[in-house]
Amino acid sequence: MNFQDLKKIEEADFYIDLAFRKATEKSTLLRSQRMRCTSLEKSRKIEVLKIETIKDVFSHQLDKITKSFPSIDTLPEFYQELIKCTLDYVALKKSLGGVNWARTKTIEFSNEIIRKIKRSHSIEIMNRLRREYYGRVASFIKQIKEELKYIENARRTMKGFPAVKEMFTISIAGFPNVGKSTLLTKMTSSNPEINSYPFTTKGIMVGYLDDIQLLDTPGTLNRFEKMNYIEKQAYLAIKYVSNV
């Protein structure tokens, strides 16, 4: 499993500015075109285009966030446990759910306003509906600003997870500074950092010997409940090996 491809999650204002800017660009282009229709009909087309553009941008960007993260419940047990000991597992799931909520609300409200604009017979009414729409959809995105921040923090943590495969695996475990990383270097093409002082290994190092996966784990001295993030990675790697 490799989490290196998880893309950066921007703050709420980024997505709002992006959507409104795209809407302005497209509507300006349409406004400059000559059309065989009344000014009312042209205004209606412009307002509908703005809303459809904003809806499409929000829908695409928010959908990309939820789909870029793997389904946590379907991950191998090793990664589920690693997420639970390094992140707030419930908060992450709720945050992703919040993003999906904002996407759904944006689509529903966009379609509602488009229907109203298409039935409008006044430029003033269409302008009022557009202003109402801009305020509401921006509020949907602002309501998930904390969720977006949490997902980005989770992404940064998950990018540091080791790429462990589901295959025959041997874990190299032991006390700090006993030569675990040196052994991995001698047996595989992996090139972990090696120093004379303890706790050089800050995470799980992976190497391969033919069809065998070797995990060089950080040295640990503590019981699980007293372990830090690095030590918990080591413990989970050893536990994972017993289940492979």
C-alpha positions as protocol buffer text, in pm:
chain_id: "A"
residue {
  index: 1
  type: MET
  ca { x: 0 y: 0 z: 0 }
}
residue {
  index: 2
  type: ASN
  ca { x: 138 y: 341 z: -97 }
}
residue {
  index: 3
  type: PHE
  ca { x: -4 y: 670 z: 33 }
}
residue {
  index: 4
  type: GLN
  ca { x: 246 y: 893 z: -150 }
}
residue {
  index: 5
  type: ASP
  ca { x: -9 y: 983 z: -419 }
}
residue {
  index: 6
  type: LEU
  ca { x: -249 y: 1154 z: -180 }
}
residue {
  index: 7
  type: LYS
  ca { x: -284 y: 1512 z: -309 }
}
residue {
  index: 8
  type: LYS
  ca { x: -274 y: 1823 z: -94 }
}
residue {
  index: 9
  type: ILE
  ca { x: -608 y: 1935 z: 50 }
}
residue {
  index: 10
  type: GLU
  ca { x: -651 y: 2310 z: 23 }
}
residue {
  index: 11
  type: GLU
  ca { x: -836 y: 2537 z: 266 }
}
residue {
  index: 12
  type: ALA
  ca { x: -1202 y: 2625 z: 211 }
}
residue {
  index: 13
  type: ASP
  ca { x: -1136 y: 2971 z: 64 }
}
residue {
  index: 14
  type: PHE
  ca { x: -920 y: 2817 z: -209 }
}
residue {
  index: 15
  type: TYR
  ca { x: -1211 y: 2613 z: -346 }
}
residue {
  index: 16
  type: ILE
  ca { x: -1453 y: 2905 z: -316 }
}
residue {
  index: 17
  type: ASP
  ca { x: -1219 y: 3141 z: -502 }
}
residue {
  index: 18
  type: LEU
  ca { x: -1150 y: 2876 z: -768 }
}
residue {
  index: 19
  type: ALA
  ca { x: -1518 y: 2813 z: -837 }
}
residue {
  index: 20
  type: PHE
  ca { x: -1618 y: 3180 z: -849 }
}
residue {
  index: 21
  type: ARG
  ca { x: -1320 y: 3268 z: -1069 }
}
residue {
  index: 22
  type: LYS
  ca { x: -1407 y: 2994 z: -1320 }
}
residue {
  index: 23
  type: ALA
  ca { x: -1768 y: 3114 z: -1324 }
}
residue {
  index: 24
  type: THR
  ca { x: -1659 y: 3472 z: -1396 }
}
residue {
  index: 25
  type: GLU
  ca { x: -1424 y: 3364 z: -1674 }
}
residue {
  index: 26
  type: LYS
  ca { x: -1688 y: 3153 z: -1852 }
}
residue {
  index: 27
  type: SER
  ca { x: -1966 y: 3408 z: -1812 }
}
residue {
  index: 28
  type: THR
  ca { x: -1742 y: 3690 z: -1942 }
}
residue {
  index: 29
  type: LEU
  ca { x: -1666 y: 3485 z: -2251 }
}
residue {
  index: 30
  type: LEU
  ca { x: -2034 y: 3412 z: -2311 }
}
residue {
  index: 31
  type: ARG
  ca { x: -2130 y: 3774 z: -2250 }
}
residue {
  index: 32
  type: SER
  ca { x: -1891 y: 3885 z: -2526 }
}
residue {
  index: 33
  type: GLN
  ca { x: -2056 y: 3662 z: -2783 }
}
residue {
  index: 34
  type: ARG
  ca { x: -2331 y: 3784 z: -3012 }
}
residue {
  index: 35
  type: MET
  ca { x: -2658 y: 3594 z: -2967 }
}
residue {
  index: 36
  type: ARG
  ca { x: -2987 y: 3596 z: -3152 }
}
residue {
  index: 37
  type: CYS
  ca { x: -3198 y: 3636 z: -2843 }
}
residue {
  index: 38
  type: THR
  ca { x: -3341 y: 3902 z: -2614 }
}
residue {
  index: 39
  type: SER
  ca { x: -3135 y: 4059 z: -2335 }
}
residue {
  index: 40
  type: LEU
  ca { x: -3346 y: 3867 z: -2085 }
}
residue {
  index: 41
  type: GLU
  ca { x: -3273 y: 3534 z: -2253 }
}
residue {
  index: 42
  type: LYS
  ca { x: -2902 y: 3616 z: -2273 }
}
residue {
  index: 43
  type: SER
  ca { x: -2892 y: 3711 z: -1905 }
}
residue {
  index: 44
  type: ARG
  ca { x: -3067 y: 3387 z: -1819 }
}
residue {
  index: 45
  type: LYS
  ca { x: -2806 y: 3185 z: -2009 }
}
residue {
  index: 46
  type: ILE
  ca { x: -2523 y: 3373 z: -1840 }
}
residue {
  index: 47
  type: GLU
  ca { x: -2662 y: 3322 z: -1490 }
}
residue {
  index: 48
  type: VAL
  ca { x: -2728 y: 2952 z: -1552 }
}
residue {
  index: 49
  type: LEU
  ca { x: -2373 y: 2911 z: -1686 }
}
residue {
  index: 50
  type: LYS
  ca { x: -2228 y: 3072 z: -1372 }
}
residue {
  index: 51
  type: ILE
  ca { x: -2417 y: 2837 z: -1143 }
}
residue {
  index: 52
  type: GLU
  ca { x: -2344 y: 2527 z: -1347 }
}
residue {
  index: 53
  type: THR
  ca { x: -1975 y: 2615 z: -1350 }
}
residue {
  index: 54
  type: ILE
  ca { x: -1962 y: 2665 z: -974 }
}
residue {
  index: 55
  type: LYS
  ca { x: -2154 y: 2342 z: -918 }
}
residue {
  index: 56
  type: ASP
  ca { x: -1917 y: 2149 z: -1145 }
}
residue {
  index: 57
  type: VAL
  ca { x: -1603 y: 2290 z: -981 }
}
residue {
  index: 58
  type: PHE
  ca { x: -1721 y: 2217 z: -627 }
}
residue {
  index: 59
  type: SER
  ca { x: -1851 y: 1874 z: -722 }
}
residue {
  index: 60
  type: HIS
  ca { x: -1527 y: 1777 z: -896 }
}
residue {
  index: 61
  type: GLN
  ca { x: -1293 y: 1912 z: -627 }
}
residue {
  index: 62
  type: LEU
  ca { x: -1482 y: 1766 z: -331 }
}
residue {
  index: 63
  type: ASP
  ca { x: -1535 y: 1433 z: -504 }
}
residue {
  index: 64
  type: LYS
  ca { x: -1162 y: 1420 z: -577 }
}
residue {
  index: 65
  type: ILE
  ca { x: -1088 y: 1460 z: -205 }
}
residue {
  index: 66
  type: THR
  ca { x: -1314 y: 1176 z: -92 }
}
residue {
  index: 67
  type: LYS
  ca { x: -1205 y: 940 z: -371 }
}
residue {
  index: 68
  type: SER
  ca { x: -834 y: 1009 z: -324 }
}
residue {
  index: 69
  type: PHE
  ca { x: -848 y: 861 z: 26 }
}
residue {
  index: 70
  type: PRO
  ca { x: -877 y: 482 z: 37 }
}
residue {
  index: 71
  type: SER
  ca { x: -1179 y: 331 z: 210 }
}
residue {
  index: 72
  type: ILE
  ca { x: -1045 y: 296 z: 563 }
}
residue {
  index: 73
  type: ASP
  ca { x: -1258 y: -9 z: 647 }
}
residue {
  index: 74
  type: THR
  ca { x: -1122 y: -202 z: 347 }
}
residue {
  index: 75
  type: LEU
  ca { x: -753 y: -135 z: 420 }
}
residue {
  index: 76
  type: PRO
  ca { x: -532 y: -420 z: 542 }
}
residue {
  index: 77
  type: GLU
  ca { x: -543 y: -458 z: 921 }
}
residue {
  index: 78
  type: PHE
  ca { x: -190 y: -319 z: 955 }
}
residue {
  index: 79
  type: TYR
  ca { x: -291 y: 17 z: 805 }
}
residue {
  index: 80
  type: GLN
  ca { x: -622 y: 31 z: 990 }
}
residue {
  index: 81
  type: GLU
  ca { x: -434 y: -10 z: 1317 }
}
residue {
  index: 82
  type: LEU
  ca { x: -166 y: 239 z: 1211 }
}
residue {
  index: 83
  type: ILE
  ca { x: -433 y: 499 z: 1131 }
}
residue {
  index: 84
  type: LYS
  ca { x: -603 y: 438 z: 1464 }
}
residue {
  index: 85
  type: CYS
  ca { x: -282 y: 486 z: 1663 }
}
residue {
  index: 86
  type: THR
  ca { x: -160 y: 793 z: 1472 }
}
residue {
  index: 87
  type: LEU
  ca { x: -485 y: 972 z: 1386 }
}
residue {
  index: 88
  type: ASP
  ca { x: -834 y: 1020 z: 1525 }
}
residue {
  index: 89
  type: TYR
  ca { x: -996 y: 740 z: 1324 }
}
residue {
  index: 90
  type: VAL
  ca { x: -1352 y: 860 z: 1391 }
}
residue {
  index: 91
  type: ALA
  ca { x: -1268 y: 1222 z: 1316 }
}
residue {
  index: 92
  type: LEU
  ca { x: -1114 y: 1128 z: 981 }
}
residue {
  index: 93
  type: LYS
  ca { x: -1421 y: 932 z: 875 }
}
residue {
  index: 94
  type: LYS
  ca { x: -1650 y: 1214 z: 989 }
}
residue {
  index: 95
  type: SER
  ca { x: -1439 y: 1472 z: 805 }
}
residue {
  index: 96
  type: LEU
  ca { x: -1458 y: 1277 z: 480 }
}
residue {
  index: 97
  type: GLY
  ca { x: -1832 y: 1242 z: 536 }
}
residue {
  index: 98
  type: GLY
  ca { x: -1857 y: 1618 z: 587 }
}
residue {
  index: 99
  type: VAL
  ca { x: -1689 y: 1682 z: 253 }
}
residue {
  index: 100
  type: ASN
  ca { x: -1936 y: 1449 z: 82 }
}
residue {
  index: 101
  type: TRP
  ca { x: -2224 y: 1631 z: 258 }
}
residue {
  index: 102
  type: ALA
  ca { x: -2105 y: 1968 z: 123 }
}
residue {
  index: 103
  type: ARG
  ca { x: -2081 y: 1823 z: -228 }
}
residue {
  index: 104
  type: THR
  ca { x: -2435 y: 1684 z: -212 }
}
residue {
  index: 105
  type: LYS
  ca { x: -2580 y: 2009 z: -73 }
}
residue {
  index: 106
  type: THR
  ca { x: -2404 y: 2214 z: -342 }
}
residue {
  index: 107
  type: ILE
  ca { x: -2542 y: 1999 z: -622 }
}
residue {
  index: 108
  type: GLU
  ca { x: -2896 y: 2000 z: -480 }
}
residue {
  index: 109
  type: PHE
  ca { x: -2906 y: 2377 z: -420 }
}
residue {
  index: 110
  type: SER
  ca { x: -2746 y: 2451 z: -758 }
}
residue {
  index: 111
  type: ASN
  ca { x: -3015 y: 2253 z: -939 }
}
residue {
  index: 112
  type: GLU
  ca { x: -3285 y: 2427 z: -738 }
}
residue {
  index: 113
  type: ILE
  ca { x: -3159 y: 2776 z: -824 }
}
residue {
  index: 114
  type: ILE
  ca { x: -3114 y: 2684 z: -1192 }
}
residue {
  index: 115
  type: ARG
  ca { x: -3479 y: 2579 z: -1208 }
}
residue {
  index: 116
  type: LYS
  ca { x: -3587 y: 2909 z: -1050 }
}
residue {
  index: 117
  type: ILE
  ca { x: -3374 y: 3116 z: -1288 }
}
residue {
  index: 118
  type: LYS
  ca { x: -3515 y: 2934 z: -1590 }
}
residue {
  index: 119
  type: ARG
  ca { x: -3865 y: 3028 z: -1473 }
}
residue {
  index: 120
  type: SER
  ca { x: -3774 y: 3390 z: -1397 }
}
residue {
  index: 121
  type: HIS
  ca { x: -3902 y: 3672 z: -1620 }
}
residue {
  index: 122
  type: SER
  ca { x: -3698 y: 3952 z: -1470 }
}
residue {
  index: 123
  type: ILE
  ca { x: -3325 y: 4031 z: -1472 }
}
residue {
  index: 124
  type: GLU
  ca { x: -3362 y: 4172 z: -1120 }
}
residue {
  index: 125
  type: ILE
  ca { x: -3499 y: 3842 z: -990 }
}
residue {
  index: 126
  type: MET
  ca { x: -3221 y: 3645 z: -1158 }
}
residue {
  index: 127
  type: ASN
  ca { x: -2959 y: 3874 z: -1002 }
}
residue {
  index: 128
  type: ARG
  ca { x: -3118 y: 3826 z: -660 }
}
residue {
  index: 129
  type: LEU
  ca { x: -3121 y: 3450 z: -704 }
}
residue {
  index: 130
  type: ARG
  ca { x: -2757 y: 3450 z: -810 }
}
residue {
  index: 131
  type: ARG
  ca { x: -2652 y: 3656 z: -506 }
}
residue {
  index: 132
  type: GLU
  ca { x: -2849 y: 3422 z: -281 }
}
residue {
  index: 133
  type: TYR
  ca { x: -2683 y: 3125 z: -448 }
}
residue {
  index: 134
  type: TYR
  ca { x: -2330 y: 3262 z: -409 }
}
residue {
  index: 135
  type: GLY
  ca { x: -2382 y: 3319 z: -37 }
}
residue {
  index: 136
  type: ARG
  ca { x: -2535 y: 2977 z: 31 }
}
residue {
  index: 137
  type: VAL
  ca { x: -2284 y: 2764 z: -160 }
}
residue {
  index: 138
  type: ALA
  ca { x: -1994 y: 2954 z: -5 }
}
residue {
  index: 139
  type: SER
  ca { x: -2143 y: 2880 z: 337 }
}
residue {
  index: 140
  type: PHE
  ca { x: -2157 y: 2507 z: 256 }
}
residue {
  index: 141
  type: ILE
  ca { x: -1783 y: 2505 z: 189 }
}
residue {
  index: 142
  type: LYS
  ca { x: -1700 y: 2723 z: 490 }
}
residue {
  index: 143
  type: GLN
  ca { x: -1893 y: 2483 z: 713 }
}
residue {
  index: 144
  type: ILE
  ca { x: -1637 y: 2212 z: 635 }
}
residue {
  index: 145
  type: LYS
  ca { x: -1325 y: 2426 z: 674 }
}
residue {
  index: 146
  type: GLU
  ca { x: -1216 y: 2239 z: 988 }
}
residue {
  index: 147
  type: GLU
  ca { x: -1284 y: 1906 z: 817 }
}
residue {
  index: 148
  type: LEU
  ca { x: -1064 y: 2008 z: 524 }
}
residue {
  index: 149
  type: LYS
  ca { x: -785 y: 2106 z: 762 }
}
residue {
  index: 150
  type: TYR
  ca { x: -808 y: 1775 z: 946 }
}
residue {
  index: 151
  type: ILE
  ca { x: -802 y: 1574 z: 624 }
}
residue {
  index: 152
  type: GLU
  ca { x: -490 y: 1763 z: 513 }
}
residue {
  index: 153
  type: ASN
  ca { x: -321 y: 1690 z: 847 }
}
residue {
  index: 154
  type: ALA
  ca { x: -418 y: 1323 z: 808 }
}
residue {
  index: 155
  type: ARG
  ca { x: -278 y: 1320 z: 455 }
}
residue {
  index: 156
  type: ARG
  ca { x: 59 y: 1449 z: 576 }
}
residue {
  index: 157
  type: THR
  ca { x: 73 y: 1177 z: 840 }
}
residue {
  index: 158
  type: MET
  ca { x: -36 y: 901 z: 601 }
}
residue {
  index: 159
  type: LYS
  ca { x: 223 y: 1000 z: 341 }
}
residue {
  index: 160
  type: GLY
  ca { x: 482 y: 888 z: 595 }
}
residue {
  index: 161
  type: PHE
  ca { x: 333 y: 539 z: 627 }
}
residue {
  index: 162
  type: PRO
  ca { x: 561 y: 260 z: 500 }
}
residue {
  index: 163
  type: ALA
  ca { x: 468 y: 80 z: 178 }
}
residue {
  index: 164
  type: VAL
  ca { x: 404 y: -265 z: 322 }
}
residue {
  index: 165
  type: LYS
  ca { x: 277 y: -538 z: 89 }
}
residue {
  index: 166
  type: GLU
  ca { x: 59 y: -835 z: 176 }
}
residue {
  index: 167
  type: MET
  ca { x: 314 y: -1112 z: 117 }
}
residue {
  index: 168
  type: PHE
  ca { x: 542 y: -1344 z: 313 }
}
residue {
  index: 169
  type: THR
  ca { x: 712 y: -1110 z: 559 }
}
residue {
  index: 170
  type: ILE
  ca { x: 989 y: -1124 z: 817 }
}
residue {
  index: 171
  type: SER
  ca { x: 1015 y: -854 z: 1081 }
}
residue {
  index: 172
  type: ILE
  ca { x: 1359 y: -758 z: 1211 }
}
residue {
  index: 173
  type: ALA
  ca { x: 1285 y: -656 z: 1568 }
}
residue {
  index: 174
  type: GLY
  ca { x: 1485 y: -594 z: 1883 }
}
residue {
  index: 175
  type: PHE
  ca { x: 1630 y: -342 z: 2122 }
}
residue {
  index: 176
  type: PRO
  ca { x: 1774 y: -13 z: 1992 }
}
residue {
  index: 177
  type: ASN
  ca { x: 2120 y: -8 z: 1833 }
}
residue {
  index: 178
  type: VAL
  ca { x: 2169 y: -384 z: 1799 }
}
residue {
  index: 179
  type: GLY
  ca { x: 2225 y: -386 z: 1419 }
}
residue {
  index: 180
  type: LYS
  ca { x: 1877 y: -432 z: 1276 }
}
residue {
  index: 181
  type: SER
  ca { x: 1926 y: -178 z: 997 }
}
residue {
  index: 182
  type: THR
  ca { x: 2272 y: -316 z: 919 }
}
residue {
  index: 183
  type: LEU
  ca { x: 2120 y: -663 z: 877 }
}
residue {
  index: 184
  type: LEU
  ca { x: 1857 y: -524 z: 638 }
}
residue {
  index: 185
  type: THR
  ca { x: 2129 y: -355 z: 434 }
}
residue {
  index: 186
  type: LYS
  ca { x: 2333 y: -676 z: 409 }
}
residue {
  index: 187
  type: MET
  ca { x: 2034 y: -888 z: 303 }
}
residue {
  index: 188
  type: THR
  ca { x: 1857 y: -650 z: 63 }
}
residue {
  index: 189
  type: SER
  ca { x: 1917 y: -347 z: -159 }
}
residue {
  index: 190
  type: SER
  ca { x: 1751 y: -121 z: 98 }
}
residue {
  index: 191
  type: ASN
  ca { x: 1968 y: 162 z: 227 }
}
residue {
  index: 192
  type: PRO
  ca { x: 1838 y: 279 z: 566 }
}
residue {
  index: 193
  type: GLU
  ca { x: 2019 y: 537 z: 778 }
}
residue {
  index: 194
  type: ILE
  ca { x: 2274 y: 373 z: 1006 }
}
residue {
  index: 195
  type: ASN
  ca { x: 2449 y: 544 z: 1296 }
}
residue {
  index: 196
  type: SER
  ca { x: 2628 y: 441 z: 1614 }
}
residue {
  index: 197
  type: TYR
  ca { x: 2364 y: 595 z: 1843 }
}
residue {
  index: 198
  type: PRO
  ca { x: 2026 y: 433 z: 1926 }
}
residue {
  index: 199
  type: PHE
  ca { x: 1687 y: 519 z: 1773 }
}
residue {
  index: 200
  type: THR
  ca { x: 1833 y: 608 z: 1433 }
}
residue {
  index: 201
  type: THR
  ca { x: 1542 y: 431 z: 1260 }
}
residue {
  index: 202
  type: LYS
  ca { x: 1244 y: 667 z: 1269 }
}
residue {
  index: 203
  type: GLY
  ca { x: 999 y: 439 z: 1092 }
}
residue {
  index: 204
  type: ILE
  ca { x: 961 y: 102 z: 927 }
}
residue {
  index: 205
  type: MET
  ca { x: 1220 y: 36 z: 656 }
}
residue {
  index: 206
  type: VAL
  ca { x: 1123 y: -216 z: 387 }
}
residue {
  index: 207
  type: GLY
  ca { x: 1349 y: -441 z: 184 }
}
residue {
  index: 208
  type: TYR
  ca { x: 1302 y: -746 z: -38 }
}
residue {
  index: 209
  type: LEU
  ca { x: 1496 y: -1070 z: -64 }
}
residue {
  index: 210
  type: ASP
  ca { x: 1358 y: -1275 z: -354 }
}
residue {
  index: 211
  type: ASP
  ca { x: 991 y: -1331 z: -259 }
}
residue {
  index: 212
  type: ILE
  ca { x: 1036 y: -1227 z: 102 }
}
residue {
  index: 213
  type: GLN
  ca { x: 951 y: -885 z: 244 }
}
residue {
  index: 214
  type: LEU
  ca { x: 1170 y: -773 z: 535 }
}
residue {
  index: 215
  type: LEU
  ca { x: 1066 y: -501 z: 776 }
}
residue {
  index: 216
  type: ASP
  ca { x: 1333 y: -320 z: 976 }
}
residue {
  index: 217
  type: THR
  ca { x: 1148 y: -188 z: 1280 }
}
residue {
  index: 218
  type: PRO
  ca { x: 1248 y: 93 z: 1518 }
}
residue {
  index: 219
  type: GLY
  ca { x: 1390 y: -26 z: 1850 }
}
residue {
  index: 220
  type: THR
  ca { x: 1138 y: -32 z: 2132 }
}
residue {
  index: 221
  type: LEU
  ca { x: 1161 y: -64 z: 2509 }
}
residue {
  index: 222
  type: ASN
  ca { x: 810 y: 24 z: 2626 }
}
residue {
  index: 223
  type: ARG
  ca { x: 472 y: -139 z: 2669 }
}
residue {
  index: 224
  type: PHE
  ca { x: 228 y: -50 z: 2388 }
}
residue {
  index: 225
  type: GLU
  ca { x: 28 y: 204 z: 2589 }
}
residue {
  index: 226
  type: LYS
  ca { x: 349 y: 395 z: 2660 }
}
residue {
  index: 227
  type: MET
  ca { x: 489 y: 377 z: 2308 }
}
residue {
  index: 228
  type: ASN
  ca { x: 531 y: 682 z: 2087 }
}
residue {
  index: 229
  type: TYR
  ca { x: 429 y: 689 z: 1720 }
}
residue {
  index: 230
  type: ILE
  ca { x: 758 y: 538 z: 1598 }
}
residue {
  index: 231
  type: GLU
  ca { x: 752 y: 254 z: 1851 }
}
residue {
  index: 232
  type: LYS
  ca { x: 390 y: 174 z: 1768 }
}
residue {
  index: 233
  type: GLN
  ca { x: 486 y: 132 z: 1402 }
}
residue {
  index: 234
  type: ALA
  ca { x: 738 y: -128 z: 1511 }
}
residue {
  index: 235
  type: TYR
  ca { x: 487 y: -312 z: 1728 }
}
residue {
  index: 236
  type: LEU
  ca { x: 225 y: -316 z: 1451 }
}
residue {
  index: 237
  type: ALA
  ca { x: 478 y: -444 z: 1199 }
}
residue {
  index: 238
  type: ILE
  ca { x: 566 y: -735 z: 1426 }
}
residue {
  index: 239
  type: LYS
  ca { x: 195 y: -806 z: 1485 }
}
residue {
  index: 240
  type: TYR
  ca { x: 133 y: -787 z: 1109 }
}
residue {
  index: 241
  type: VAL
  ca { x: 396 y: -1049 z: 1036 }
}
residue {
  index: 242
  type: SER
  ca { x: 220 y: -1300 z: 1260 }
}
residue {
  index: 243
  type: ASN
  ca { x: -96 y: -1259 z: 1050 }
}
residue {
  index: 244
  type: VAL
  ca { x: 59 y: -1273 z: 699 }
}
